[in-house]
Amino acid sequence: EPEVTQTPSHQVTQMGQEVILRCVPISNHLYFYWYRQILGQKVEFLVSFYNNEISEKSEIFDDQFSVERPDGSNFTLKIRSTKLEDSAMYFCASSPAGRRNEQFFGPGTRLTVL
Amino acid sequence: GEDVEQSLFLSVREGDSSVINCTYTDSSSTYLYWYKQEPGAGLQLLTYIFSNMDMKQDQRLTVLLNKKDKHLSLRIADTQTGDSAIYFCAEGTSGGSYIPTFGRGTSLIVHP
C-alpha cells in the first residue's frame, strides 16, 4: 500500500542553522501539508500546498519557514534559522484529488535544536 | 478559535470494549475524525464521520456523534494489545481548507 515517507527520521541541529525536512507524498496525491507537534502538545497545522503554491498557512508559518516541491516527487520544509522552540516532530501529509478530508500522514521527523 | 479536548489516558483489559471520548467547540464542523498513532509511526486515519450523521460502524470501530453536545466517541470492540496506541480526535470543515484541528490524543493501554 502506498505511503508517505519522510527523511530523516531524526535531525539534530544547532540553533541558528538551516534545516530541510524532506517528504515524499503518495504519488497520485495533489494536496500536501506540513504539521508539527511539540512534545506534549497538540498536532498543529503549518501549511498546505497545491498546484505549486501555498494554499493556506497558519500563524506559526512565518518568514523563517518555506516549502518547495523541487521535482515531481519531493516536498520539502525549510527552516531558515532554527530556534530552540522549533524542536518538535514534523509530519508531512498528502491527500488525493476530490478527497481532501482524507489526509495520509508520514511517520514524522523529530527535529532537535540545541 | 476551535478547540478539541480529550482525556489523556485510557487503560483497558484485553477483550473488553474501549470508549474514547472527545469534545469540540466549532459548531460549523463538517467532518469529525479519529486518527491512530502507533509508536514511531505517523498518524493513520482510522475513520471519519460527517456532521449530519449520528453513528458510523466499521468492523470493530463504532463512532458516535452527538452534535448538540459537540461530543464524539470512538468505541473499539474486543480490544486487543495491538490496539495500544495514541488516538487523536480531530474536527474539520469543508469551507475550503479541510484542515483538521486535533486534540491532544488519548493513550490507550491494553493489558492482558
Tab-separated table of C-alpha atoms in Angstrom:
chain	number	residue	atom	x	y	z
A	1	GLU	CA	0.000	0.000	0.000
A	2	PRO	CA	1.443	3.408	-0.913
A	3	GLU	CA	2.554	5.564	1.978
A	4	VAL	CA	4.059	8.942	2.748
A	5	THR	CA	7.745	8.770	3.622
A	6	GLN	CA	9.889	11.317	5.444
A	7	THR	CA	13.617	11.753	5.882
A	8	PRO	CA	15.496	11.965	8.101
A	9	SER	CA	13.681	10.319	10.979
A	10	HIS	CA	15.689	12.410	13.456
A	11	GLN	CA	17.600	15.637	12.826
A	12	VAL	CA	19.772	17.358	15.388
A	13	THR	CA	20.944	20.883	14.631
A	14	GLN	CA	22.471	23.895	16.303
A	15	MET	CA	20.398	26.999	16.939
A	16	GLY	CA	20.646	29.390	14.006
A	17	GLN	CA	21.327	26.679	11.437
A	18	GLU	CA	19.112	25.946	8.466
A	19	VAL	CA	17.392	22.584	8.151
A	20	ILE	CA	15.498	20.958	5.320
A	21	LEU	CA	12.973	18.274	6.109
A	22	ARG	CA	12.040	16.026	3.230
A	23	CYS	CA	8.860	14.216	2.353
A	24	VAL	CA	7.745	12.012	-0.498
A	25	PRO	CA	3.942	12.173	-0.698
A	26	ILE	CA	1.832	9.418	-2.203
A	27	SER	CA	2.393	9.609	-5.932
A	28	ASN	CA	-1.064	10.464	-7.254
A	29	HIS	CA	-1.938	12.892	-4.452
A	30	LEU	CA	-2.313	16.570	-5.232
A	31	TYR	CA	-2.519	18.265	-1.824
A	32	PHE	CA	0.415	18.402	0.550
A	33	TYR	CA	0.710	19.532	4.146
A	34	TRP	CA	3.136	20.080	6.974
A	35	TYR	CA	2.188	19.803	10.647
A	36	ARG	CA	4.232	19.891	13.792
A	37	GLN	CA	3.811	18.504	17.275
A	38	ILE	CA	5.837	19.956	20.117
A	39	LEU	CA	6.367	17.363	22.824
A	40	GLY	CA	3.275	17.046	24.985
A	41	GLN	CA	1.238	19.441	22.857
A	42	LYS	CA	-1.308	19.135	20.080
A	43	VAL	CA	-0.584	18.481	16.441
A	44	GLU	CA	-0.598	21.922	14.781
A	45	PHE	CA	-1.131	22.782	11.140
A	46	LEU	CA	1.678	24.712	9.445
A	47	VAL	CA	0.968	24.920	5.726
A	48	SER	CA	-0.864	23.372	2.816
A	49	PHE	CA	0.353	23.293	-0.787
A	50	TYR	CA	-1.467	22.717	-4.030
A	51	ASN	CA	-0.656	23.320	-7.667
A	52	ASN	CA	2.858	24.512	-6.797
A	53	GLU	CA	1.805	27.186	-4.387
A	54	ILE	CA	0.845	27.642	-0.775
A	55	SER	CA	-2.935	27.392	-0.409
A	56	GLU	CA	-3.155	28.044	3.312
A	57	LYS	CA	-0.792	28.700	6.197
A	58	SER	CA	-1.080	29.161	9.921
A	59	GLU	CA	0.324	31.902	12.137
A	60	ILE	CA	3.190	29.579	13.022
A	61	PHE	CA	4.367	29.526	9.414
A	62	ASP	CA	6.292	32.793	9.450
A	63	ASP	CA	9.157	34.048	7.289
A	64	GLN	CA	11.632	31.537	8.666
A	65	PHE	CA	9.666	28.709	7.062
A	66	SER	CA	9.359	27.865	3.392
A	67	VAL	CA	8.089	24.926	1.380
A	68	GLU	CA	9.011	23.672	-2.020
A	69	ARG	CA	8.189	20.894	-4.415
A	70	PRO	CA	11.504	20.771	-6.270
A	71	ASP	CA	10.568	17.862	-8.508
A	72	GLY	CA	7.631	15.570	-9.174
A	73	SER	CA	8.064	13.545	-6.011
A	74	ASN	CA	9.612	15.510	-3.126
A	75	PHE	CA	8.004	18.082	-0.866
A	76	THR	CA	10.321	19.933	1.492
A	77	LEU	CA	10.046	22.159	4.534
A	78	LYS	CA	12.933	24.539	5.130
A	79	ILE	CA	13.503	26.281	8.422
A	80	ARG	CA	15.945	29.099	7.789
A	81	SER	CA	17.404	29.910	11.183
A	82	THR	CA	16.302	27.388	13.737
A	83	LYS	CA	15.335	28.349	17.255
A	84	LEU	CA	15.159	26.180	20.352
A	85	GLU	CA	11.365	26.326	20.204
A	86	ASP	CA	11.371	24.756	16.734
A	87	SER	CA	12.215	21.439	18.380
A	88	ALA	CA	9.252	19.228	17.553
A	89	MET	CA	8.032	16.307	15.487
A	90	TYR	CA	7.246	17.465	11.969
A	91	PHE	CA	4.676	15.497	9.995
A	92	CYS	CA	4.108	15.628	6.277
A	93	ALA	CA	0.744	14.593	4.850
A	94	SER	CA	-0.889	14.319	1.457
A	95	SER	CA	-4.409	13.850	0.170
A	96	PRO	CA	-5.896	12.875	-3.185
A	97	ALA	CA	-7.974	14.998	-5.506
A	98	GLY	CA	-11.620	15.022	-4.521
A	99	ARG	CA	-10.888	13.684	-1.007
A	100	ARG	CA	-9.050	16.498	0.702
A	101	ASN	CA	-10.543	15.482	4.035
A	102	GLU	CA	-8.587	12.203	3.887
A	103	GLN	CA	-5.016	13.053	4.779
A	104	PHE	CA	-2.335	10.406	4.823
A	105	PHE	CA	0.493	11.151	7.232
A	106	GLY	CA	4.143	10.237	7.144
A	107	PRO	CA	5.990	8.879	10.194
A	108	GLY	CA	7.456	12.261	11.059
A	109	THR	CA	10.885	13.822	11.505
A	110	ARG	CA	11.966	14.583	15.035
A	111	LEU	CA	13.860	17.885	14.985
A	112	THR	CA	16.027	18.690	17.966
A	113	VAL	CA	17.540	22.183	18.132
A	114	LEU	CA	20.412	22.577	20.581
B	1	GLY	CA	-10.988	29.574	17.901
B	2	GLU	CA	-11.695	25.884	17.504
B	3	ASP	CA	-10.744	23.587	20.322
B	4	VAL	CA	-10.793	19.817	20.684
B	5	GLU	CA	-10.441	18.151	24.065
B	6	GLN	CA	-9.947	14.537	25.017
B	7	SER	CA	-8.741	12.678	28.076
B	8	LEU	CA	-5.049	11.765	28.062
B	9	PHE	CA	-5.108	8.135	29.145
B	10	LEU	CA	-7.337	5.073	29.000
B	11	SER	CA	-6.448	1.638	30.302
B	12	VAL	CA	-8.497	-1.451	29.430
B	13	ARG	CA	-8.221	-5.184	29.713
B	14	GLU	CA	-7.758	-7.232	26.554
B	15	GLY	CA	-11.126	-8.372	25.200
B	16	ASP	CA	-13.070	-5.521	26.783
B	17	SER	CA	-14.520	-2.583	24.861
B	18	SER	CA	-12.710	0.741	24.871
B	19	VAL	CA	-14.506	4.040	24.621
B	20	ILE	CA	-12.502	7.157	23.875
B	21	ASN	CA	-14.354	10.442	24.240
B	22	CYS	CA	-13.809	13.828	22.690
B	23	THR	CA	-15.488	17.219	22.792
B	24	TYR	CA	-15.138	20.034	20.302
B	25	THR	CA	-16.266	23.620	20.156
B	26	ASP	CA	-16.674	24.501	16.467
B	27	SER	CA	-20.353	24.193	15.595
B	28	SER	CA	-19.551	24.526	11.895
B	29	SER	CA	-17.504	21.318	11.864
B	30	THR	CA	-18.270	19.192	8.842
B	31	TYR	CA	-16.005	16.233	9.496
B	32	LEU	CA	-15.056	14.569	12.751
B	33	TYR	CA	-12.021	12.291	12.566
B	34	TRP	CA	-10.274	9.626	14.540
B	35	TYR	CA	-6.572	9.065	13.903
B	36	LYS	CA	-4.349	6.383	15.416
B	37	GLN	CA	-0.642	6.769	16.079
B	38	GLU	CA	1.459	3.747	16.898
B	39	PRO	CA	4.960	4.198	18.356
B	40	GLY	CA	7.384	5.522	15.754
B	41	ALA	CA	4.691	5.885	13.112
B	42	GLY	CA	2.660	8.718	11.657
B	43	LEU	CA	-0.986	9.450	12.187
B	44	GLN	CA	-3.208	6.906	10.496
B	45	LEU	CA	-6.727	7.985	9.570
B	46	LEU	CA	-8.943	5.359	11.198
B	47	THR	CA	-12.347	6.686	10.323
B	48	TYR	CA	-14.351	9.871	10.000
B	49	ILE	CA	-17.970	10.845	10.245
B	50	PHE	CA	-19.903	13.611	8.570
B	51	SER	CA	-21.568	16.024	10.952
B	52	ASN	CA	-25.027	15.101	9.636
B	53	MET	CA	-24.582	11.516	10.831
B	54	ASP	CA	-25.126	10.111	14.320
B	55	MET	CA	-23.217	6.894	14.022
B	56	LYS	CA	-20.772	5.068	11.818
B	57	GLN	CA	-19.662	1.483	12.227
B	58	ASP	CA	-16.622	-0.092	10.629
B	59	GLN	CA	-15.819	-3.603	11.828
B	60	ARG	CA	-14.720	-3.270	15.481
B	61	LEU	CA	-14.962	0.512	15.431
B	62	THR	CA	-18.108	2.482	16.231
B	63	VAL	CA	-18.163	6.260	16.086
B	64	LEU	CA	-20.962	8.105	17.837
B	65	LEU	CA	-21.620	11.794	17.302
B	66	ASN	CA	-23.824	13.959	19.495
B	67	LYS	CA	-23.852	17.183	17.540
B	68	LYS	CA	-25.998	19.018	20.076
B	69	ASP	CA	-23.445	18.392	22.831
B	70	LYS	CA	-20.488	18.507	20.397
B	71	HIS	CA	-19.372	15.133	21.701
B	72	LEU	CA	-17.666	12.423	19.684
B	73	SER	CA	-16.723	8.953	20.833
B	74	LEU	CA	-14.814	6.015	19.427
B	75	ARG	CA	-15.700	2.564	20.656
B	76	ILE	CA	-13.327	-0.316	19.965
B	77	ALA	CA	-14.949	-3.693	20.494
B	78	ASP	CA	-12.899	-6.681	21.699
B	79	THR	CA	-9.826	-4.523	22.303
B	80	GLN	CA	-6.530	-6.241	21.506
B	81	THR	CA	-2.978	-5.479	22.624
B	82	GLY	CA	-2.304	-4.324	19.060
B	83	ASP	CA	-4.826	-1.533	19.613
B	84	SER	CA	-2.470	0.090	22.120
B	85	ALA	CA	-1.666	3.473	20.592
B	86	ILE	CA	-2.466	7.164	20.834
B	87	TYR	CA	-5.870	8.066	19.402
B	88	PHE	CA	-6.418	11.594	18.142
B	89	CYS	CA	-9.790	13.193	17.714
B	90	ALA	CA	-9.964	15.986	15.136
B	91	GLU	CA	-12.539	18.217	13.540
B	92	GLY	CA	-12.541	19.968	10.199
B	93	THR	CA	-14.780	21.978	7.958
B	94	SER	CA	-15.440	21.778	4.266
B	95	GLY	CA	-15.317	25.549	3.929
B	96	GLY	CA	-12.328	25.398	1.629
B	97	SER	CA	-9.485	24.060	3.694
B	98	TYR	CA	-10.423	20.701	5.300
B	99	ILE	CA	-7.539	21.277	7.720
B	100	PRO	CA	-8.186	19.201	10.862
B	101	THR	CA	-7.873	20.686	14.321
B	102	PHE	CA	-6.501	17.994	16.594
B	103	GLY	CA	-6.999	17.089	20.203
B	104	ARG	CA	-4.058	16.230	22.405
B	105	GLY	CA	-4.518	12.488	21.915
B	106	THR	CA	-5.612	9.686	24.236
B	107	SER	CA	-3.077	6.989	25.071
B	108	LEU	CA	-4.880	3.654	25.047
B	109	ILE	CA	-3.111	0.971	27.061
B	110	VAL	CA	-4.397	-2.571	26.655
B	111	HIS	CA	-3.221	-5.036	29.269
B	112	PRO	CA	-3.688	-8.798	29.301
